[in-house]
XYZ file of N, CA and C in Angstrom:
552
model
N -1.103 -10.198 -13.050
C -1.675 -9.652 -11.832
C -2.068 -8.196 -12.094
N -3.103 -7.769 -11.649
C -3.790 -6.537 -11.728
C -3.806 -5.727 -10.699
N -3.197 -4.814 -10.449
C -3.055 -3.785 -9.207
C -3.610 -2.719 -9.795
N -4.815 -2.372 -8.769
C -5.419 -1.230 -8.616
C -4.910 -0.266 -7.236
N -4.478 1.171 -8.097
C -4.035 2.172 -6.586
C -4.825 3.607 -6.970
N -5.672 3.902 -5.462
C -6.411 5.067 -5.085
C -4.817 5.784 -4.716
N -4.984 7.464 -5.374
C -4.235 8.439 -4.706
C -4.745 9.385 -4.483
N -4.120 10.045 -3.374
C -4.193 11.015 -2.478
C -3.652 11.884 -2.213
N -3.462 13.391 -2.700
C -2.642 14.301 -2.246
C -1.706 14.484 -0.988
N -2.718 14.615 -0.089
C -2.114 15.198 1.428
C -0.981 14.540 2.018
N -1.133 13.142 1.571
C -0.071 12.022 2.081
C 1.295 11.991 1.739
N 1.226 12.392 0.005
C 2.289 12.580 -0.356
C 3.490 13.546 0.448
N 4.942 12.619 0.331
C 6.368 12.882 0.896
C 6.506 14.768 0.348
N 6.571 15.814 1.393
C 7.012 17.368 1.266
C 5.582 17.851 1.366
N 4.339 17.245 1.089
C 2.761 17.951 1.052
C 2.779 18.718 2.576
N 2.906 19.348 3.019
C 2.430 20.388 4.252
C 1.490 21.236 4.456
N 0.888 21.349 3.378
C -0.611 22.424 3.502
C -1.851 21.591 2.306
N -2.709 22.142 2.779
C -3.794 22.122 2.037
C -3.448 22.431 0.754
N -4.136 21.679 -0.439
C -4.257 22.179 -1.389
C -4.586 23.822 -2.282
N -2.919 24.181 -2.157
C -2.912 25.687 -2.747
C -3.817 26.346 -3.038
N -4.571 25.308 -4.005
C -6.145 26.112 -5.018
C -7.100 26.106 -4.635
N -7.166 25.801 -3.114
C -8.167 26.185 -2.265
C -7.962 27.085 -1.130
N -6.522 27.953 -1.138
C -6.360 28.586 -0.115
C -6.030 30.237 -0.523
N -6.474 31.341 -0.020
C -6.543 32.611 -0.422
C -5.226 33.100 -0.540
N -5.061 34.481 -1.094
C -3.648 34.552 -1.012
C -2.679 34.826 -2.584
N -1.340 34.404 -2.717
C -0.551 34.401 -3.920
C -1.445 33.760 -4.976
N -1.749 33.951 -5.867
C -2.341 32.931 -6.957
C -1.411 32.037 -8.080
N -0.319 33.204 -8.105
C 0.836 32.782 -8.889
C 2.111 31.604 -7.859
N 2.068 31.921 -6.591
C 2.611 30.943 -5.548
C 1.480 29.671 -5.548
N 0.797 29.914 -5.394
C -0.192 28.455 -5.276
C -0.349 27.632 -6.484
N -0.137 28.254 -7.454
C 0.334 27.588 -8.700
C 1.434 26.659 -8.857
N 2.831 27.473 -8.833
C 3.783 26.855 -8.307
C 3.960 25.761 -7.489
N 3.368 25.768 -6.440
C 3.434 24.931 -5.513
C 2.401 23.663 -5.834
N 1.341 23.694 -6.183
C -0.116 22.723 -6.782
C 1.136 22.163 -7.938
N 2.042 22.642 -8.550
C 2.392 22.232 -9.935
C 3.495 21.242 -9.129
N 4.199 21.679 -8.624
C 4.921 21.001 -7.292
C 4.574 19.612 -6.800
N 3.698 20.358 -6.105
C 3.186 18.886 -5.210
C 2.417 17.667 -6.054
N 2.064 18.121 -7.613
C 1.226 17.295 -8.655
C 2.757 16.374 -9.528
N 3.904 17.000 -9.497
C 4.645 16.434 -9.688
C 5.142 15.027 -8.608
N 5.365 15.379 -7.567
C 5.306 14.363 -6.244
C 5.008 13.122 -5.967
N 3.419 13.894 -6.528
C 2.405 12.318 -6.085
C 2.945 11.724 -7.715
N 2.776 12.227 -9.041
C 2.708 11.425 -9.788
C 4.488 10.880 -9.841
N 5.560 11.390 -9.089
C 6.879 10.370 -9.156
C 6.478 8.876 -8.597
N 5.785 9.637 -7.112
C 5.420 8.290 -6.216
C 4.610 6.987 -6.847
N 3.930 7.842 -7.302
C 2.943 6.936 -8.530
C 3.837 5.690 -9.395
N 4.839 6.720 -9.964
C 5.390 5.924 -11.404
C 7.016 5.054 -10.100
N 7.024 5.747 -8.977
C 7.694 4.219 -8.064
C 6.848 3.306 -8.045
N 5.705 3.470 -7.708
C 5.161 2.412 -6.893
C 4.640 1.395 -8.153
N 4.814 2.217 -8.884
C 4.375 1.144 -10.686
C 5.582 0.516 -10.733
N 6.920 1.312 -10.943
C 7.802 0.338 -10.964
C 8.020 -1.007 -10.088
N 8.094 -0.713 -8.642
C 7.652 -1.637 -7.910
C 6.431 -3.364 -7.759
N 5.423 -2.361 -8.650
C 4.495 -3.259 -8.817
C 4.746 -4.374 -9.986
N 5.103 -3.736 -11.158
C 5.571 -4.177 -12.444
C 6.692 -5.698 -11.988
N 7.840 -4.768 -10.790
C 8.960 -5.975 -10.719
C 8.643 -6.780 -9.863
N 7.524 -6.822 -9.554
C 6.749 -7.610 -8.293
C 6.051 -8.633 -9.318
N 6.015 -8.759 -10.555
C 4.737 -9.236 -10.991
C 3.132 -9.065 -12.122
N 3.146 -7.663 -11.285
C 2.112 -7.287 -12.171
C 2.056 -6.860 -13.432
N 0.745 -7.436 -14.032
C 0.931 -7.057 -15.345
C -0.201 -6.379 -15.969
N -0.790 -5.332 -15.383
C -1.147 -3.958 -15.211
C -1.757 -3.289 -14.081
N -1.595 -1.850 -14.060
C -1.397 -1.276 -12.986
C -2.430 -0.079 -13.793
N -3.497 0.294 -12.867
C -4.641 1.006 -12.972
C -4.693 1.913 -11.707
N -4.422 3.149 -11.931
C -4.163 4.227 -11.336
C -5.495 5.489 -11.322
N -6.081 5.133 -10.105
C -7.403 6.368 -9.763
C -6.395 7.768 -8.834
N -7.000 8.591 -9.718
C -6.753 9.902 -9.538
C -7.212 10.838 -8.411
N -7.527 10.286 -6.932
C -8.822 10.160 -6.048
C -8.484 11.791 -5.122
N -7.695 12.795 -5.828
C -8.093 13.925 -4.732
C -8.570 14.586 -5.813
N -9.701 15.395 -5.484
C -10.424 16.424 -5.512
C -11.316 15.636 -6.854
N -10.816 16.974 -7.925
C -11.430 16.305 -9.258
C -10.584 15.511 -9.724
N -9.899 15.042 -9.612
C -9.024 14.123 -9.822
C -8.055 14.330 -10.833
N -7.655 15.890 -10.872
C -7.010 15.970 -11.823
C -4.872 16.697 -11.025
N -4.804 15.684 -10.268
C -3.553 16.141 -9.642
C -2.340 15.263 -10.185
N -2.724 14.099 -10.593
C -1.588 13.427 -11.604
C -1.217 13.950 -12.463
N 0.233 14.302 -13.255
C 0.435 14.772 -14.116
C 0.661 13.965 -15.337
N 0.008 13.551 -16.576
C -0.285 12.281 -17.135
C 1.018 12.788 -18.044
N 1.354 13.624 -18.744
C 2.910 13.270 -19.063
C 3.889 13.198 -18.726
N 3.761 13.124 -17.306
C 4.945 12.608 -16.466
C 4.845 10.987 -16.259
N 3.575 10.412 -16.205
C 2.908 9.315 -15.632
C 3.909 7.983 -16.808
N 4.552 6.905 -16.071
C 5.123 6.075 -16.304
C 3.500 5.174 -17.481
N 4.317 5.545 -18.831
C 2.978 5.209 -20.092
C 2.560 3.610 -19.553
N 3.052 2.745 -18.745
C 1.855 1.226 -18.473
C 0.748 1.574 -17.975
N 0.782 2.400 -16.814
C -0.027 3.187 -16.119
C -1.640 3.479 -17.313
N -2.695 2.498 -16.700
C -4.036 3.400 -17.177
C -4.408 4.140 -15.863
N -4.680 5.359 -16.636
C -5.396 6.228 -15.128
C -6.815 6.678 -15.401
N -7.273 6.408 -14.394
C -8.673 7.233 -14.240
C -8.483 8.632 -13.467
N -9.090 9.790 -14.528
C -8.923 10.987 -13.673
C -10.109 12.043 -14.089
N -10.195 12.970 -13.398
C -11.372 13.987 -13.817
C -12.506 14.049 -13.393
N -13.454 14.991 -13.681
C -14.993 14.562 -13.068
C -15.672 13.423 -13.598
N -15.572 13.043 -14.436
C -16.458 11.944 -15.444
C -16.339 10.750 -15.060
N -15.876 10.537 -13.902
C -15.603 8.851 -13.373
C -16.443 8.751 -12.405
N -17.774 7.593 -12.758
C -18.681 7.351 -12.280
C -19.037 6.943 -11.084
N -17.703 6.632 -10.589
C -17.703 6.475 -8.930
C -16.842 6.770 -8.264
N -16.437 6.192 -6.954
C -15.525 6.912 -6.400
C -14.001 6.008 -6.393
N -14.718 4.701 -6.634
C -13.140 4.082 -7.171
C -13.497 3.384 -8.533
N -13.574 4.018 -9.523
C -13.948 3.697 -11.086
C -12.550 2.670 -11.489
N -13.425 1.570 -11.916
C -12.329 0.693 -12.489
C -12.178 -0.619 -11.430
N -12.224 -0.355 -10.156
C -12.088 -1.358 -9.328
C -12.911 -2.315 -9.180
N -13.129 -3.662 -9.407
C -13.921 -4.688 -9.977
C -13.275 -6.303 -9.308
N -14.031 -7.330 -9.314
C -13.754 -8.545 -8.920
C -12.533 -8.994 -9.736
N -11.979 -8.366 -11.372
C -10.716 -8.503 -11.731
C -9.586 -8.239 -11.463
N -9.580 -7.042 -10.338
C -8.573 -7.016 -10.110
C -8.145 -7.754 -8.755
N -7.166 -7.697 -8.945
C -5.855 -8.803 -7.754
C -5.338 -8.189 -6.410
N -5.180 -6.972 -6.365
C -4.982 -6.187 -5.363
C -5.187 -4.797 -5.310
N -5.211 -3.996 -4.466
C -5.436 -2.600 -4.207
C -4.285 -2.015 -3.377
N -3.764 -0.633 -3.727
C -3.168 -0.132 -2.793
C -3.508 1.070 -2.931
N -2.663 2.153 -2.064
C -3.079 3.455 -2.165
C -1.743 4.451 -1.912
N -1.710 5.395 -1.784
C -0.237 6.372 -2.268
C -1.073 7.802 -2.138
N -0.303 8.349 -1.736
C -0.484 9.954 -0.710
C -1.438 9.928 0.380
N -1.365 8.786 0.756
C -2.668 9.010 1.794
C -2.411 9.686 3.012
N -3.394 9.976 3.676
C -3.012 11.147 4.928
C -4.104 10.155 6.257
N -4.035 10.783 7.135
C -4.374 10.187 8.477
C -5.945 10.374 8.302
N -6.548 9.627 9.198
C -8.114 10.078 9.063
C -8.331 11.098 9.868
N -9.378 11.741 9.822
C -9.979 12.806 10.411
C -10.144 12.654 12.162
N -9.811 13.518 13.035
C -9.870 13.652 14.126
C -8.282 12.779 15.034
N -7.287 12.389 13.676
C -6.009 11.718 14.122
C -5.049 12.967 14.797
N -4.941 12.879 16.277
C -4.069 14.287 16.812
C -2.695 14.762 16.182
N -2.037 13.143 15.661
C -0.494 13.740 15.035
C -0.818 13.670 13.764
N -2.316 13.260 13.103
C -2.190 13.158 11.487
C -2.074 14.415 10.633
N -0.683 14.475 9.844
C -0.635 15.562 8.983
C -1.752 15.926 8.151
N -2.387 16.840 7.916
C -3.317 17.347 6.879
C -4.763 16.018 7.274
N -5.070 15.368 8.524
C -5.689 14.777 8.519
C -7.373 15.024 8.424
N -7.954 14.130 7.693
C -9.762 14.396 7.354
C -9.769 13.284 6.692
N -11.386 13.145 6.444
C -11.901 11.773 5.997
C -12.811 12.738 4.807
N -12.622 12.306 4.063
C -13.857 12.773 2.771
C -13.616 14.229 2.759
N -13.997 15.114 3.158
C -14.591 16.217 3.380
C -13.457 16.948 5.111
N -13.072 18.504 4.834
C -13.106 18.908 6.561
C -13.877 19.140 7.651
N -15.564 18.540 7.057
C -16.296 19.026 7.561
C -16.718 17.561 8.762
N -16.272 16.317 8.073
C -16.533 15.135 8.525
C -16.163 14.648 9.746
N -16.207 14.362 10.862
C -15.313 14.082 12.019
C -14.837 12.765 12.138
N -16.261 11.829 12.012
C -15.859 10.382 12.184
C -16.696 9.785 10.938
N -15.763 8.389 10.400
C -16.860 7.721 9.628
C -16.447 6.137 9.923
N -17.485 5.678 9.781
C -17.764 4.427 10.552
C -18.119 3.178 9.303
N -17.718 2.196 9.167
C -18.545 1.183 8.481
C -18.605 -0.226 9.398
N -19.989 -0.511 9.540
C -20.475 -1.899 10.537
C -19.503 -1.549 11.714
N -19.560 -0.419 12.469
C -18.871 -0.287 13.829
C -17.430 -0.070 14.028
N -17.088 0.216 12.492
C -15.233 0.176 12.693
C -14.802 1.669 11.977
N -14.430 2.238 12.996
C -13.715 3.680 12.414
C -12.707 3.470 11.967
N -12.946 4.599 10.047
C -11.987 4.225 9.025
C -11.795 5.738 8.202
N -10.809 5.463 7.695
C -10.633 7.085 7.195
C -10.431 6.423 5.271
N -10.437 7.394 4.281
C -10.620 7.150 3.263
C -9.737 5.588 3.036
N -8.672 5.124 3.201
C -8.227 3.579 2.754
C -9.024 3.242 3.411
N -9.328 3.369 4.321
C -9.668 2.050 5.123
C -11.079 1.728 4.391
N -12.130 2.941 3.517
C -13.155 3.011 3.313
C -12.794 2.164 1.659
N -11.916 2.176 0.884
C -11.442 1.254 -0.017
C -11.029 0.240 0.185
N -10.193 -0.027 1.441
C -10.361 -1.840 1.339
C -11.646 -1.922 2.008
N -12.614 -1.398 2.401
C -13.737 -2.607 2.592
C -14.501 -2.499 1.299
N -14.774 -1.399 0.466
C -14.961 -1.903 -1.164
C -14.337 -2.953 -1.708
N -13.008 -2.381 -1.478
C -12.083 -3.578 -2.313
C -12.690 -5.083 -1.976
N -12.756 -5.356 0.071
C -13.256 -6.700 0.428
C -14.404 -7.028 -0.569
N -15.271 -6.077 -1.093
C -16.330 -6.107 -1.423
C -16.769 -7.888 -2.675
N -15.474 -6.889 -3.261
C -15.165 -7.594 -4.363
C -14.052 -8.564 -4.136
N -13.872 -9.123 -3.211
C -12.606 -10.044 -2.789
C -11.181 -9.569 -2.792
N -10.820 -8.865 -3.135
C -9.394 -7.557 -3.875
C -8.607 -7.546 -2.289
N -7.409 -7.896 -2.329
C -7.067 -7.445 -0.792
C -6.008 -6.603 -0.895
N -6.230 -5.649 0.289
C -5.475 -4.530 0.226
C -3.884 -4.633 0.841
N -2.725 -4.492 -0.144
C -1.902 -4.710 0.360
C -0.679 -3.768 0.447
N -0.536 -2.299 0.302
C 0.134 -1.210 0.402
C -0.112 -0.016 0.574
N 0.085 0.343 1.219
C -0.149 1.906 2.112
C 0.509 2.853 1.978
N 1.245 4.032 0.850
C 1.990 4.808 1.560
C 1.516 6.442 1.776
N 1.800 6.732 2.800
C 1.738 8.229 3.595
C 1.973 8.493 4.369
N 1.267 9.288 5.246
C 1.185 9.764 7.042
C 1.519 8.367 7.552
N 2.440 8.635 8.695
C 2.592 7.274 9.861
C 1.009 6.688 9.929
N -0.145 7.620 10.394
C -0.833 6.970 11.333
C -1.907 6.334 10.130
N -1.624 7.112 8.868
C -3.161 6.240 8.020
C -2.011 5.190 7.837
N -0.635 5.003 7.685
C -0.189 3.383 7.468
C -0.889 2.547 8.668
N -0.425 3.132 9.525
C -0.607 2.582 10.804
C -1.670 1.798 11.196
N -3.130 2.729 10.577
C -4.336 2.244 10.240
C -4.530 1.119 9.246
N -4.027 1.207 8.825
C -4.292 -0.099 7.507
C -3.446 -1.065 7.972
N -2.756 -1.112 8.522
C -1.624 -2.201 8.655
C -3.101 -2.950 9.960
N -3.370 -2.210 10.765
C -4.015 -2.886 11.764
C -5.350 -3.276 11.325
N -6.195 -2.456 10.148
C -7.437 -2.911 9.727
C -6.918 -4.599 8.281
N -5.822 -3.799 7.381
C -5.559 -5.393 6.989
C -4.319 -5.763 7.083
N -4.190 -6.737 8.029
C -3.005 -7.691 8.734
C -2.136 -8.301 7.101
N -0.882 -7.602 7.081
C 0.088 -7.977 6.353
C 0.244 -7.123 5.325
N -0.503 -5.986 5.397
C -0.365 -4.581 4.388
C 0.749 -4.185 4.659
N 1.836 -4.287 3.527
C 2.660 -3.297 3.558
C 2.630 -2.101 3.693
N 3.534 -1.310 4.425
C 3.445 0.239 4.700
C 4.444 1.030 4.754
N 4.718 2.226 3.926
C 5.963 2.905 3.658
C 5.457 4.514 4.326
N 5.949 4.828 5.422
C 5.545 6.245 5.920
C 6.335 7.095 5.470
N 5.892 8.011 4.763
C 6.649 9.281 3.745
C 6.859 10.857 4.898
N 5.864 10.439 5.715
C 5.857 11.506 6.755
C 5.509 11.044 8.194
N 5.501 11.989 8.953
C 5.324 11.798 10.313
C 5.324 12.953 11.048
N 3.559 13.179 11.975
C 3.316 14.581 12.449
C 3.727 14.280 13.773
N 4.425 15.751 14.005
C 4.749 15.972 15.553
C 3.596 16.841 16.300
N 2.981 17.286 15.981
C 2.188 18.199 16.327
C 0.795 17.673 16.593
């Protein structure tokens, strides 16, 4: 079995701000902290491989999907793990194809315009709503309908309550592990 997983910074369990290296300020603190939070996502990563592995699968293909995609830390990264990372990946989910068996995703954050979603946006902060054939979706939701594309069904979610929340209701029987939850 072939599991393909999109990750996501913001989602990830302790993430509370924007990405350091885009925010003014300490340069030597935002370091720290980017080095931090790049550790995080890639533990969550090498769980959710373990997980996948004792589930079955017998490889696990890991997209690198915030920014340039370089927030995984690949010698930390559990070695089954192929990852796609960097600018040079030709699309936006490189690797994902009618071979693989399932999709999930890990650090994900709420979509854009979600009132309790931590660090919530869709693509861009500039984006408010995004829509496909009439159904408002925030970045997973915009990968399982690729994934549908190719038959691939999406079956794990973890981040913000409300992007689980979202996927659980866009695909019926997605597992979902909420790492956080906004009060605000």
């Amino acid at each position: 079995m072939k599991v393909y997983v999109v990750t996501d910074l913001e989602g990830v369990a302790g993430v509370t701000e924007w990405d350091p290296r885009h925010q003014e300020g300490d340069e030597p603190a935002a370091t720290v902290a980017r080095t931090r939070y790049s550790r995080w996502l890639t533990e969550e990563v090498n769980a959710a491989t373990r997980g996948f592995f004792a589930g079955g699968a017998t490889e696990v293909i890991v997209n690198d999907g915030h920014g340039a995609g370089n927030t995984i830390d690949p010698e930390l990264l559990d070695p089954r793990v192929q990852l796609f990372h960097g600018t040079g990946r030709p699309d936006y989910c490189t690797g994902l194809d009618e071979t693989c068996d399932a999709i999930a995703s890990l650090g994900t954050h709420a979509m854009g315009g979600t009132p309790q979603g931590n660090l919530a946006h869709t693509m861009g902060k500039g984006i408010r709503l995004y829509s496909i054939n009439g159904v408002t979706v925030g970045e997973s939701g915009y990968q399982a309908f690729l994934a549908g594309y190719f038959g691939v069904p999406f079956i794990f979610c973890a981040g913000d309550e409300w992007a689980v929340r979202e996927m659980q209701q866009l695909c019926p029987g997605c597992v979902g592990a909420a790492t956080k939850f906004g009060t605000s």
